[in-house]
Short mmCIF file of C-alpha atoms and ligand atoms in Angstrom, two decimals:
data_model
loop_
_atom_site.label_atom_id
_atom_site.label_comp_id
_atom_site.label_asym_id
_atom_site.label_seq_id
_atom_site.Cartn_x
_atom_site.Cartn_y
_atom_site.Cartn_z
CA UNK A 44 -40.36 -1.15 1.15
CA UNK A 45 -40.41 -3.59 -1.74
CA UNK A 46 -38.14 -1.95 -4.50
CA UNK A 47 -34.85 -2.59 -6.46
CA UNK A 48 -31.88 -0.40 -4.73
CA UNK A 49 -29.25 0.85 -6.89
CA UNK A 50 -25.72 3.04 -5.79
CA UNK A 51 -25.88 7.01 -5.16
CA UNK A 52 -23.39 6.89 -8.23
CA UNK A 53 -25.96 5.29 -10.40
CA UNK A 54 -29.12 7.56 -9.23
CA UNK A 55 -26.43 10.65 -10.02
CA UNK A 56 -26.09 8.99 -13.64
CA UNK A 57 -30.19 8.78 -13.55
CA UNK A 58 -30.71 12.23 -12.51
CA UNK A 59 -34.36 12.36 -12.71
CA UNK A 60 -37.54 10.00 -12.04
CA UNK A 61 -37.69 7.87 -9.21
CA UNK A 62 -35.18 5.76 -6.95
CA UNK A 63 -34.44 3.80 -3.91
CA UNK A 64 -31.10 4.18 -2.18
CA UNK A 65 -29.73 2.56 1.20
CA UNK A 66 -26.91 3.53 2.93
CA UNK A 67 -26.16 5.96 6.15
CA UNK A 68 -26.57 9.67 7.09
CA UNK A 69 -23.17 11.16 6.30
CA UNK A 70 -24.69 14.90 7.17
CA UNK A 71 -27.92 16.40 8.96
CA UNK A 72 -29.42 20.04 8.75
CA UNK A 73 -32.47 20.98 10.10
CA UNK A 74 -34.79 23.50 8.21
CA UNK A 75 -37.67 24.97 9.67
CA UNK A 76 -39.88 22.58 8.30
CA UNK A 77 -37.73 20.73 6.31
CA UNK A 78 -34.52 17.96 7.28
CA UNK A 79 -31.62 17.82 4.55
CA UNK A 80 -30.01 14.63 5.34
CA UNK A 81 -27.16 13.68 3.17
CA UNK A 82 -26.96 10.07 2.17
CA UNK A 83 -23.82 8.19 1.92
CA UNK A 84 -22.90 4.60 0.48
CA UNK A 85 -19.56 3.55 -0.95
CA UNK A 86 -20.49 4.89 -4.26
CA UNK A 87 -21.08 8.77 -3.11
CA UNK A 88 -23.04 11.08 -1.18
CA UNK A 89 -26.45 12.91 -1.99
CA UNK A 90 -28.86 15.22 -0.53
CA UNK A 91 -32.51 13.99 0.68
CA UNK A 92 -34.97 16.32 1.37
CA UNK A 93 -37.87 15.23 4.18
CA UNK A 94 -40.74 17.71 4.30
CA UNK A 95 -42.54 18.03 7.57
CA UNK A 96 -45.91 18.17 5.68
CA UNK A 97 -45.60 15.32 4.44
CA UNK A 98 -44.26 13.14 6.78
CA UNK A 99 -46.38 14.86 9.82
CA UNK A 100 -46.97 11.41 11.63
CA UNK A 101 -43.03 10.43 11.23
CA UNK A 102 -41.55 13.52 12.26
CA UNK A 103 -40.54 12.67 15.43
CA UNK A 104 -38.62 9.76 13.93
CA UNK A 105 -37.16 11.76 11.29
CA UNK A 106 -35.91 14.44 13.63
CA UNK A 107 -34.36 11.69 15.99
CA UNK A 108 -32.03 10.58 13.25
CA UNK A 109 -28.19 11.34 13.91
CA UNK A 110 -24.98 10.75 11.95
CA UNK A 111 -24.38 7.34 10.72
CA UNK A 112 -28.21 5.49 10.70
CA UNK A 113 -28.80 3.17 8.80
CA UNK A 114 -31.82 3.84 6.16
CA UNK A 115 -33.74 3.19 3.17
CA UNK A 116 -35.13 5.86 1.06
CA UNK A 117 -37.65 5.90 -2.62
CA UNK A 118 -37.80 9.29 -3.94
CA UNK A 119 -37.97 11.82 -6.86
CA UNK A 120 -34.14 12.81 -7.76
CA UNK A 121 -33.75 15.90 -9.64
CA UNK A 122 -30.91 18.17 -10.39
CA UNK A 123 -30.25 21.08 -7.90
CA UNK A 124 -26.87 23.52 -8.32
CA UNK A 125 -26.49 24.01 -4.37
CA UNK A 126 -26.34 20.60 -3.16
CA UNK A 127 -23.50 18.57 -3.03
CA UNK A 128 -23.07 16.59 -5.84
CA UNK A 129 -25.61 18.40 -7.77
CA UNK A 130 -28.87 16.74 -7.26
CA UNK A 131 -31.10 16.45 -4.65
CA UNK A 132 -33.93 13.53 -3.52
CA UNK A 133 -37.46 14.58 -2.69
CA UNK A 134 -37.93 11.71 0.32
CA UNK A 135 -41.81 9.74 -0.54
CA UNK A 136 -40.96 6.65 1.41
CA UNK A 137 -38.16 5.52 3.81
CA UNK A 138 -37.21 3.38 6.32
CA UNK A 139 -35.15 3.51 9.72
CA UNK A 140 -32.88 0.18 9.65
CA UNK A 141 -30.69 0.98 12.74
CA UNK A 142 -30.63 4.10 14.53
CA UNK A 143 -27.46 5.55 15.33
CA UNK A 144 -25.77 6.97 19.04
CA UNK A 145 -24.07 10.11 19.31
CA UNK A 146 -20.93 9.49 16.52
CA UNK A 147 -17.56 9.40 18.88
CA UNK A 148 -15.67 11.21 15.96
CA UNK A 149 -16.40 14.72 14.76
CA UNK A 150 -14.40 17.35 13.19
CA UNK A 151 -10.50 18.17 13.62
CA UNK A 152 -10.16 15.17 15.67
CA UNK A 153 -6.22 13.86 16.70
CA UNK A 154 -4.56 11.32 14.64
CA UNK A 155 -4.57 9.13 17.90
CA UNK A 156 -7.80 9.61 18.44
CA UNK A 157 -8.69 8.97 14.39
CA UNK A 158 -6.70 5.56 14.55
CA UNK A 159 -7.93 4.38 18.09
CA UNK A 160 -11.37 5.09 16.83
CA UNK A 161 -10.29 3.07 13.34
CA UNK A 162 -13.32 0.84 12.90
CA UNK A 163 -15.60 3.62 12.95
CA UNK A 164 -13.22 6.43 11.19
CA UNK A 165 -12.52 3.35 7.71
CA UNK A 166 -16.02 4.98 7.11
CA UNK A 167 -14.72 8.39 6.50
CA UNK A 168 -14.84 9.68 2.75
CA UNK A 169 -11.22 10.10 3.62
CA UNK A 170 -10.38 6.55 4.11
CA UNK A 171 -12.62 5.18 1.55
CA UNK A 172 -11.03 6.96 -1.26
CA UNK A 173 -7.31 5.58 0.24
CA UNK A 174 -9.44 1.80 0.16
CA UNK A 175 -10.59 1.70 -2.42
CA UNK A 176 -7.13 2.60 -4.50
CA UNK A 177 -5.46 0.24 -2.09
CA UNK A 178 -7.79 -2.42 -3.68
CA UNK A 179 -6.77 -1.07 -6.93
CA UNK A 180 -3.29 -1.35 -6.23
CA UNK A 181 -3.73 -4.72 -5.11
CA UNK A 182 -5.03 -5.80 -8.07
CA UNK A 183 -2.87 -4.16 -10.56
CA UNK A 184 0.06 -6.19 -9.18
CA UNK A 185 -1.74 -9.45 -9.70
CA UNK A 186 -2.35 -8.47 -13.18
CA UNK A 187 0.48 -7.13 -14.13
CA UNK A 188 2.27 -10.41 -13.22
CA UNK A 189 -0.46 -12.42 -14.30
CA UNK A 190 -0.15 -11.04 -17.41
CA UNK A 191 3.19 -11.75 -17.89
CA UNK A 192 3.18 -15.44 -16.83
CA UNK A 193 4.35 -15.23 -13.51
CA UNK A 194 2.64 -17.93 -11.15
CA UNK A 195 1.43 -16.93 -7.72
CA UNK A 196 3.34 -18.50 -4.95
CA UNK A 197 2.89 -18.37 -1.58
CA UNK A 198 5.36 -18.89 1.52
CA UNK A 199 4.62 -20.01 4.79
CA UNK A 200 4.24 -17.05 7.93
CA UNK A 201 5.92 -19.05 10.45
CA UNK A 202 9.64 -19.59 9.61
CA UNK A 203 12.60 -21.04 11.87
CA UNK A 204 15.46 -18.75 10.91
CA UNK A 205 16.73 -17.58 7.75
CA UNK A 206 16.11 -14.03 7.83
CA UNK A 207 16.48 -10.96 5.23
CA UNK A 208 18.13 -8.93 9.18
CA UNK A 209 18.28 -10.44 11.83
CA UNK A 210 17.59 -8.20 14.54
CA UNK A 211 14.07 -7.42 13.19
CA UNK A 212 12.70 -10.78 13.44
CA UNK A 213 9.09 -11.30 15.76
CA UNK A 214 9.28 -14.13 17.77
CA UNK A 215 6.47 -16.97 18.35
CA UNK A 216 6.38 -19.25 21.16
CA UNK A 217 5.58 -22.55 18.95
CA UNK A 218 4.84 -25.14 21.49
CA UNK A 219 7.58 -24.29 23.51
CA UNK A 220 10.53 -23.40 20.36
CA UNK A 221 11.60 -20.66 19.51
CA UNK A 222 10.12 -19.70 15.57
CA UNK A 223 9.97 -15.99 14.13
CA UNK A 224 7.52 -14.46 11.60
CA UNK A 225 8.38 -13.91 8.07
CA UNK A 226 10.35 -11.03 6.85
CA UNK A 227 10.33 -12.16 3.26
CA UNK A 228 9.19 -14.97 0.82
CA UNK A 229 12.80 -14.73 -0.95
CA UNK A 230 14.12 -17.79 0.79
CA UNK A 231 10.92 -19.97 0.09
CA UNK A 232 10.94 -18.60 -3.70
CA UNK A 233 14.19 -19.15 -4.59
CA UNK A 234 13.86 -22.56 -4.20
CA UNK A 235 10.43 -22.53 -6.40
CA UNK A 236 12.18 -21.04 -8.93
CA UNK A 237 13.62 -24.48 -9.90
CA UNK A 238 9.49 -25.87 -10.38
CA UNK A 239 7.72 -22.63 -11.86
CA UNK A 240 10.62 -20.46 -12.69
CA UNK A 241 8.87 -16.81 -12.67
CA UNK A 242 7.05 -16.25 -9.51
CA UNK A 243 5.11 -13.50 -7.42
CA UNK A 244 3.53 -13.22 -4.18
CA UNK A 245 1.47 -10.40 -2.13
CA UNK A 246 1.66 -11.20 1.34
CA UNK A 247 2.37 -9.63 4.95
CA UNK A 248 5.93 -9.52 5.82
CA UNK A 249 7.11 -8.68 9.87
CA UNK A 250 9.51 -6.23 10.78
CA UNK A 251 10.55 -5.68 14.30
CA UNK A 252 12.12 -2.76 13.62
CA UNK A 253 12.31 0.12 16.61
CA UNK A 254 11.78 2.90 14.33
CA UNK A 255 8.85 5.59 14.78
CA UNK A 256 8.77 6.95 11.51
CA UNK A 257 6.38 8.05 9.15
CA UNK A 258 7.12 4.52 6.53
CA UNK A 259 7.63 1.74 8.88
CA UNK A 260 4.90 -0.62 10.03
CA UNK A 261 6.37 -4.03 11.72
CA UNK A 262 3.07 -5.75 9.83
CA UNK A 263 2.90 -4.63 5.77
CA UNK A 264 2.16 -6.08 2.57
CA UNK A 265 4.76 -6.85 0.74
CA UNK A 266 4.62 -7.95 -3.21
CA UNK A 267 7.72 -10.15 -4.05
CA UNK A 268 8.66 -11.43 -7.62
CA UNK A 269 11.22 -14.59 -8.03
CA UNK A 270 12.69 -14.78 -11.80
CA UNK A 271 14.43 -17.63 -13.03
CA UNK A 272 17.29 -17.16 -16.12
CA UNK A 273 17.47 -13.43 -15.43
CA UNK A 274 19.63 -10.70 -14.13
CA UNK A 275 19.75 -7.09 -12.96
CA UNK A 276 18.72 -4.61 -16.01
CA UNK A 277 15.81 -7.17 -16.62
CA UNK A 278 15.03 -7.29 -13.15
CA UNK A 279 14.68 -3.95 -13.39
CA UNK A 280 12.40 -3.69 -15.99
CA UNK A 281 9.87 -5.96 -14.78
CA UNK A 282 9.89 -3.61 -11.54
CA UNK A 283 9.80 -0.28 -13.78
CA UNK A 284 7.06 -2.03 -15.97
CA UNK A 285 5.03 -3.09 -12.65
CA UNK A 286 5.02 0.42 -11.08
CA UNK A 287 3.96 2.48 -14.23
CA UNK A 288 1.30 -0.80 -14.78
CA UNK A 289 -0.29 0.25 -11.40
CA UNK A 290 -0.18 3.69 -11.28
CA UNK A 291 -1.35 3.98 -14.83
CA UNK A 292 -4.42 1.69 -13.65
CA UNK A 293 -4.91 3.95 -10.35
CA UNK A 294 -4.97 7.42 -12.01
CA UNK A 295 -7.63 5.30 -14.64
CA UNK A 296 -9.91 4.29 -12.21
CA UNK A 297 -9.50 5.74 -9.51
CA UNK A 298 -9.93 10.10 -10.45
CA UNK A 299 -12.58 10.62 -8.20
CA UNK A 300 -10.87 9.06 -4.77
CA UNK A 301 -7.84 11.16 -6.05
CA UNK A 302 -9.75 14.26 -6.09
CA UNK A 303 -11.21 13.52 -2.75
CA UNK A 304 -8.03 12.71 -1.59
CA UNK A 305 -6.50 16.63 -2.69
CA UNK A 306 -3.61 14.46 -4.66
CA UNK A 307 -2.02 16.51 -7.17
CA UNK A 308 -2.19 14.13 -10.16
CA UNK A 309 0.48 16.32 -12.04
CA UNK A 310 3.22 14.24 -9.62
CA UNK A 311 2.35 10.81 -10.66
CA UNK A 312 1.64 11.24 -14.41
CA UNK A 313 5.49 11.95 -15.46
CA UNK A 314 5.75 8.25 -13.90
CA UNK A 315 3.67 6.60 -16.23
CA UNK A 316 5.81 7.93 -19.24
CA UNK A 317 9.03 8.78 -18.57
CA UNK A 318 11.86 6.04 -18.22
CA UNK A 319 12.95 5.91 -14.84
CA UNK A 320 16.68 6.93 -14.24
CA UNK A 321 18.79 4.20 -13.00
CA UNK A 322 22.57 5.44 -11.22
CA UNK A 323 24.70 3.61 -9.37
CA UNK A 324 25.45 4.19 -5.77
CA UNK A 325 28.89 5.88 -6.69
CA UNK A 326 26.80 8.37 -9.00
CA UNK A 327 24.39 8.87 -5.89
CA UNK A 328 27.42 9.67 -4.03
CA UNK A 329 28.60 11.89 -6.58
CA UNK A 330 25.28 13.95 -6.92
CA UNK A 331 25.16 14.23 -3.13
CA UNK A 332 28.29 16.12 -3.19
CA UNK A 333 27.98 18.11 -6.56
CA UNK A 334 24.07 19.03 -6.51
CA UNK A 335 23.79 19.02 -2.38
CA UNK A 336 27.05 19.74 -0.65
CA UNK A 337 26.65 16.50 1.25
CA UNK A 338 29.75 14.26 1.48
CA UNK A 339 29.29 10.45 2.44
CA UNK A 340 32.35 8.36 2.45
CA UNK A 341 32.05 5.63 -0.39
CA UNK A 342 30.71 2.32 1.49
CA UNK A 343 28.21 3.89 4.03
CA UNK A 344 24.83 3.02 3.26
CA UNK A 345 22.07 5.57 2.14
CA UNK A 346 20.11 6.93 5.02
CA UNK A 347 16.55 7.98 4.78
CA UNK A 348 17.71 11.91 4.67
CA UNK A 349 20.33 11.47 1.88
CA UNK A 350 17.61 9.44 -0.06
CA UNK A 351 15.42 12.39 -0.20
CA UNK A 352 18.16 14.69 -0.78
CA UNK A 353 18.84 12.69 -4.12
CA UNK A 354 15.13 12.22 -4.61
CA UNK A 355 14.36 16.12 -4.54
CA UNK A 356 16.74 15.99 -8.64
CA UNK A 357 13.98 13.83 -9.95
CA UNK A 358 9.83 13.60 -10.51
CA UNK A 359 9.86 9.76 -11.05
CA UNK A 360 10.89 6.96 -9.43
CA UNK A 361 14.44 5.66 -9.68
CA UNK A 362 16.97 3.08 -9.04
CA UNK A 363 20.35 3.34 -7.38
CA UNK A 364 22.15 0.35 -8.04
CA UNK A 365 25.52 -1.29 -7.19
CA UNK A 366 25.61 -0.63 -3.35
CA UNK A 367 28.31 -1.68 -1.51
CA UNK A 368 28.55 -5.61 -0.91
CA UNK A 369 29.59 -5.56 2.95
CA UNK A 370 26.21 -2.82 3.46
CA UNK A 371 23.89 -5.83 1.96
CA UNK A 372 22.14 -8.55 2.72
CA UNK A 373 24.36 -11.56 2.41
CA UNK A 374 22.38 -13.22 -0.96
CA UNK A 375 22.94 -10.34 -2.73
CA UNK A 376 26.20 -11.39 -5.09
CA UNK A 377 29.03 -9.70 -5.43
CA UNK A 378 29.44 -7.67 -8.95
CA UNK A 379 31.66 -8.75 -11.49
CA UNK A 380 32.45 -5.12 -13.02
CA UNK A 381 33.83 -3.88 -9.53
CA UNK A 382 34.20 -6.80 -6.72
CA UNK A 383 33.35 -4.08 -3.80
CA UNK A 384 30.25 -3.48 -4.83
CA UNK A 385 27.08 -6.00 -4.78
CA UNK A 386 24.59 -6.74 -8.08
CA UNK A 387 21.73 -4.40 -6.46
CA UNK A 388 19.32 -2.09 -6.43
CA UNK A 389 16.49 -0.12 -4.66
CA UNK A 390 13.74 1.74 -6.46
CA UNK A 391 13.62 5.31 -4.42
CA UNK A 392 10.10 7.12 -4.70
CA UNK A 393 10.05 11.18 -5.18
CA UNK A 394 8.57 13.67 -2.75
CA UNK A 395 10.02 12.18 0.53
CA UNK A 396 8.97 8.57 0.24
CA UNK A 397 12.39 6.95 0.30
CA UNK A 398 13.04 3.75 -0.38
CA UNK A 399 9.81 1.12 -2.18
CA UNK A 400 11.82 -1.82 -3.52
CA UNK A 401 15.22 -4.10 -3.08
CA UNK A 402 15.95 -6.22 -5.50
CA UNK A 403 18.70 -8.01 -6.48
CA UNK A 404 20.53 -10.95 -8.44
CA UNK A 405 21.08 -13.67 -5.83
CA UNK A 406 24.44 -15.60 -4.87
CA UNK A 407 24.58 -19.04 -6.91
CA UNK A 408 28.33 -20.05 -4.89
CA UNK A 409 27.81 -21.80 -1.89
CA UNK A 410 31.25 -20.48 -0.83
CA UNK A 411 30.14 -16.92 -1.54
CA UNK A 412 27.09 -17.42 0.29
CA UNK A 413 28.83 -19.14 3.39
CA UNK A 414 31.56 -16.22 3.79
CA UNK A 415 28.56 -13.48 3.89
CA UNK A 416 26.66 -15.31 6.61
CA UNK A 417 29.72 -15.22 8.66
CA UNK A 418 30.14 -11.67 7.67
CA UNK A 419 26.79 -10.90 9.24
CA UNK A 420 27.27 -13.63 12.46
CA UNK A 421 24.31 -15.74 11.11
CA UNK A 422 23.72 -19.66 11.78
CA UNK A 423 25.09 -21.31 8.90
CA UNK A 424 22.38 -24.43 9.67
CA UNK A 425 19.11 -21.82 9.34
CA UNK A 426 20.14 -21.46 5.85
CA UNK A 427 20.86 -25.12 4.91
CA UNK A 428 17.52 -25.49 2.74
CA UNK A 429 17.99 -21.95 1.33
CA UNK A 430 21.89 -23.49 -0.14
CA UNK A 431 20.99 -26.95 -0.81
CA UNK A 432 18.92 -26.12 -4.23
CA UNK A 433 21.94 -25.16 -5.48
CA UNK A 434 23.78 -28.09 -5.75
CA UNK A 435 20.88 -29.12 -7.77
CA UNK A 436 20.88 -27.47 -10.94
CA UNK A 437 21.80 -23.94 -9.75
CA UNK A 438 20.93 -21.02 -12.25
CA UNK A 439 21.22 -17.40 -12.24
CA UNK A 440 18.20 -15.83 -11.33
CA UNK A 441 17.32 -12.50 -9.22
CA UNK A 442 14.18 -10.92 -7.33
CA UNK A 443 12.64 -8.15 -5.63
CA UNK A 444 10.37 -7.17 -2.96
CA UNK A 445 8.15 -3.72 -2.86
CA UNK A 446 6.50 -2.13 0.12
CA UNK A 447 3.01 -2.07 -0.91
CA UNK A 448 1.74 0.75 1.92
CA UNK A 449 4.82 2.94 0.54
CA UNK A 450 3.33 2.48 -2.69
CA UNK A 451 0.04 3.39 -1.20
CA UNK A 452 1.11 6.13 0.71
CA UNK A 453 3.21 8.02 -2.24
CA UNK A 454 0.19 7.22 -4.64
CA UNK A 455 -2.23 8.76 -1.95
CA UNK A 456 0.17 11.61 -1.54
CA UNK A 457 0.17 10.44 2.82
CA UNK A 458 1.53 12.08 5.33
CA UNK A 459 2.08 9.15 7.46
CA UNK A 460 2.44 5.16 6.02
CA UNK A 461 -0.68 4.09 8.77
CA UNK A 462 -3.34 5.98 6.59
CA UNK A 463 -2.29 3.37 3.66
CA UNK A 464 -3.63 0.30 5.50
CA UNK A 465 -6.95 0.02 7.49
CA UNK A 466 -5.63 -1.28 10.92
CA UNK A 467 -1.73 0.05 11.01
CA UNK A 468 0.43 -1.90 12.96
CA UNK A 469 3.76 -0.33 14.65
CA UNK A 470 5.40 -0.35 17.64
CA UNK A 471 3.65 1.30 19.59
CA UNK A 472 0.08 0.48 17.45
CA UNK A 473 -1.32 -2.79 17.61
CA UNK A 474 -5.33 -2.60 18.32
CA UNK A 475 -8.11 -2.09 17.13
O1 LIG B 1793 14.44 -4.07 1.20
P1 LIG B 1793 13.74 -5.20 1.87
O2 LIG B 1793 14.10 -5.51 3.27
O3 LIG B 1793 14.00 -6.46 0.92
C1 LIG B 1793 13.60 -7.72 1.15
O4 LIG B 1793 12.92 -8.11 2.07
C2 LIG B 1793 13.95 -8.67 0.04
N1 LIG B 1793 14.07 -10.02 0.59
C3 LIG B 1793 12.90 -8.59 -1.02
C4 LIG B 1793 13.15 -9.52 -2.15
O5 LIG B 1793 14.15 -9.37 -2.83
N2 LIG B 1793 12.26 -10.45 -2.39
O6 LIG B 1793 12.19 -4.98 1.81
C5 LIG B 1793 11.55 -4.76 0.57
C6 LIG B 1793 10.60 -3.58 0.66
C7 LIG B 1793 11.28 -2.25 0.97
O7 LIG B 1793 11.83 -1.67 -0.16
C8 LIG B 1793 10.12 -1.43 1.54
O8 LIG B 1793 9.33 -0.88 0.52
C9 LIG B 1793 9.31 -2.51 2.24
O9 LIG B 1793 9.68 -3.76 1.73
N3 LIG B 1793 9.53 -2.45 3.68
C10 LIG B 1793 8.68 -1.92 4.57
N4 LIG B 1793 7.48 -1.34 4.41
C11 LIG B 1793 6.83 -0.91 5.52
N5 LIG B 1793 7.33 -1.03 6.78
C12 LIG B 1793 8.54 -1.61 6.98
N6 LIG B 1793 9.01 -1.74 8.22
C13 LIG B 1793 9.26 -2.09 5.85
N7 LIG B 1793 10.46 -2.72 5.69
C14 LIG B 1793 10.59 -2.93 4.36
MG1 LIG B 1794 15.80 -2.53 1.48
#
């Protein structure tokens, strides 16, 4: 077959004369002298009609086909109300490229069995949709920062200490040393700061955490900004103005893998207008106990329930800020206003998502930095290149760092954080 192939999408725009499509057979049913076999490529699906009379030699071939061969097809497309998407091919040439074995996935199948079987199921329409917003996502947050003058920066994988918690560090054997995967590009960035001054990053971060939940992965992509000459409220803008960036940009181009998806668009839209509310941890602690008879004593962090308890008063993102200093990491200064609490904040995401960015201002006093590592029982010496900068110029400056499959997974309206990256890794997950 010698002809110019163009996307199911584009024949759909077409909608009449002739065209050649490639892809695989999404569905197959059998007439009594006719087979409807529904074409699939990343674009969308269609219905192709092969009629027995005319393809008499080739209807053994035809008839063989099963779920997910590989073919080529030239035909007349025409509109037609029952199928699918609304129009239908009359098949006048194909082409078997690869025939296909009985598929190993089928309808109603566990979510074990969907994620051992994950190269074959990232070809479900299911899957595709969440993809191809993930690549949207992905490069919304390049633009966004691009656009505002940040320079990409990137940090090694392989690290010898400093750590954002220790007891969630992976280790390596590195020719016989001990070394750990990166939890964060903060400690690389901060000392950047001092060449390029604004800075961003999307890269894998490691987590050895021992939680099963529903938004934990121990590998996930995590998109980090580094601002020189700034602190918290403008920190906080650039993280407001970067979420409503990308889910603006989603809900633009990305309508139809929404649909597919079942997400109710009404829940992200207030996002891309209103102003996200920012409290403080004491206000958090106050609505708790006002709005949802739930006391916590002031200096306890927020768990994961009282998140969402907060998070069911709002339909946008927001930040709680000011958490208490001895709760936090140990860069995280303390706050001039009230000395127990630490210059902070996380972003929380509505409908039972918890917790998509920390950010904070970062600790320019050696001293301050020094008594916080003891606080936490840390090596002073891993962190000897993260303090020496400072005695070089030091400035105020602040960052943040946002779960990109939390993102994905609110966005996509998930159940479960694994469906918002193609080959999930967690504790108990790490093949295919
Ligand atoms: O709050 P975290 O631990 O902050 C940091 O790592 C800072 N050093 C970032 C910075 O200031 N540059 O992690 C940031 C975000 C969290 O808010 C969450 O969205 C995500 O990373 N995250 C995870 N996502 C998936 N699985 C996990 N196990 C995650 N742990 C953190
Ligand atoms: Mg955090």
């Amino acid at each position: 077959m010698k002809q110019e192939f163009i996307s199911i999408q584009k024949a759909l725009k077409q909608g009449k004369g002739k065209v050649s499509l490639r892809g695989w057979v999404y569905r197959i049913r059998k007439g009594k002298d006719k087979i409807f076999i529904i074409l699939r490529d990343t674009s969308d699906i269609i219905q192709c009609v092969f009629s027995q009379e005319k393809f008499k030699k080739q209807w053994n071939a035809i008839d063989k086909i099963l779920i997910e061969s590989s073919i080529k097809i030239k035909g007349t497309i025409k509109q037609d109300k029952r199928a699918v998407t609304g129009y239908e091919i009359q098949v006048e040439e194909f082409e078997i490229i690869s025939y296909a074995e009985d598929f190993p996935i089928g309808k109603d199948q566990s979510q074990e069995l969907l994620l051992d079987k994950r190269h074959l199921w990232i070809r479900s329409r299911r899957m595709q949709a969440i993809l191809k917003i993930r690549s949207t996502v992905f490069g919304a947050i390049h633009e966004y920062f691009r656009s505002k003058e940040f320079y990409e920066f990137q940090s090694p994988i392989i690290t010898s200490g400093a750590a954002e918690s220790g007891p969630t560090k992976f280790t390596v054997d590195y020719f016989g040393k001990k070394v750990f995967l990166t939890q964060t590009w903060q400690f690389y960035a901060e000392a950047a700061i001092y060449a390029l001054e604004k800075i961003y990053t999307i890269a894998p971060s490691f987590r050895a955490e021992e939680s099963k939940t529903s938004r934990h992965l121990t590998e996930y992509w995590h998109a980090e900004a580094e601002v020189a000459w700034t602190n918290l409220d403008e920190l906080i803008d650039i993280a407001e103005n970067l979420v409503k960036y990308v889910i603006t940009k989603v809900l633009k181009e990305n309508k139809k893998e929404l649909a597919i998806l079942g997400r109710d668009i009404n829940k992200l839209e207030p996002s891309t207008k209103k102003k996200f509310p920012r409290i403080t941890y004491a206000n958090a602690l106050k609505l708790l106990k006002d709005k949802k008879k739930i006391n916590i004593k002031w200096g306890k962090d927020l768990r994961t329930i009282e998140e969402e308890k907060i998070m069911e008063l709002y339909d946008t993102p927001i930040f709680v800020t000011n958490y208490p200093k001895d709760c936090m990491a140990f860069y995280k200064p303390r706050s001039k206003k009230n000395r127990k609490t630490a210059e902070c904040f996380d972003c929380l995401l509505p409908e039972g998502n918890g917790e998509l960015i920390g950010g904070s201002e970062r600790d320019i006093s050696i001293e301050e930095i020094k008594k916080s590592l003891k606080f936490w029982k840390e090596k002073i010496e891993d962190y000897e290149f993260y303090m020496e900068p400072l005695h070089y110029g030091a400035i105020p400056h602040a960052g943040f760092g946002l779960g990109i499959e939390r993102f994905i997974k609110w966005i996509c309206g998930l159940d479960n954080i694994k469906d918002a990256i193609a080959f999930p890794r967690t504790m108990t997950r790490y093949s295919p």
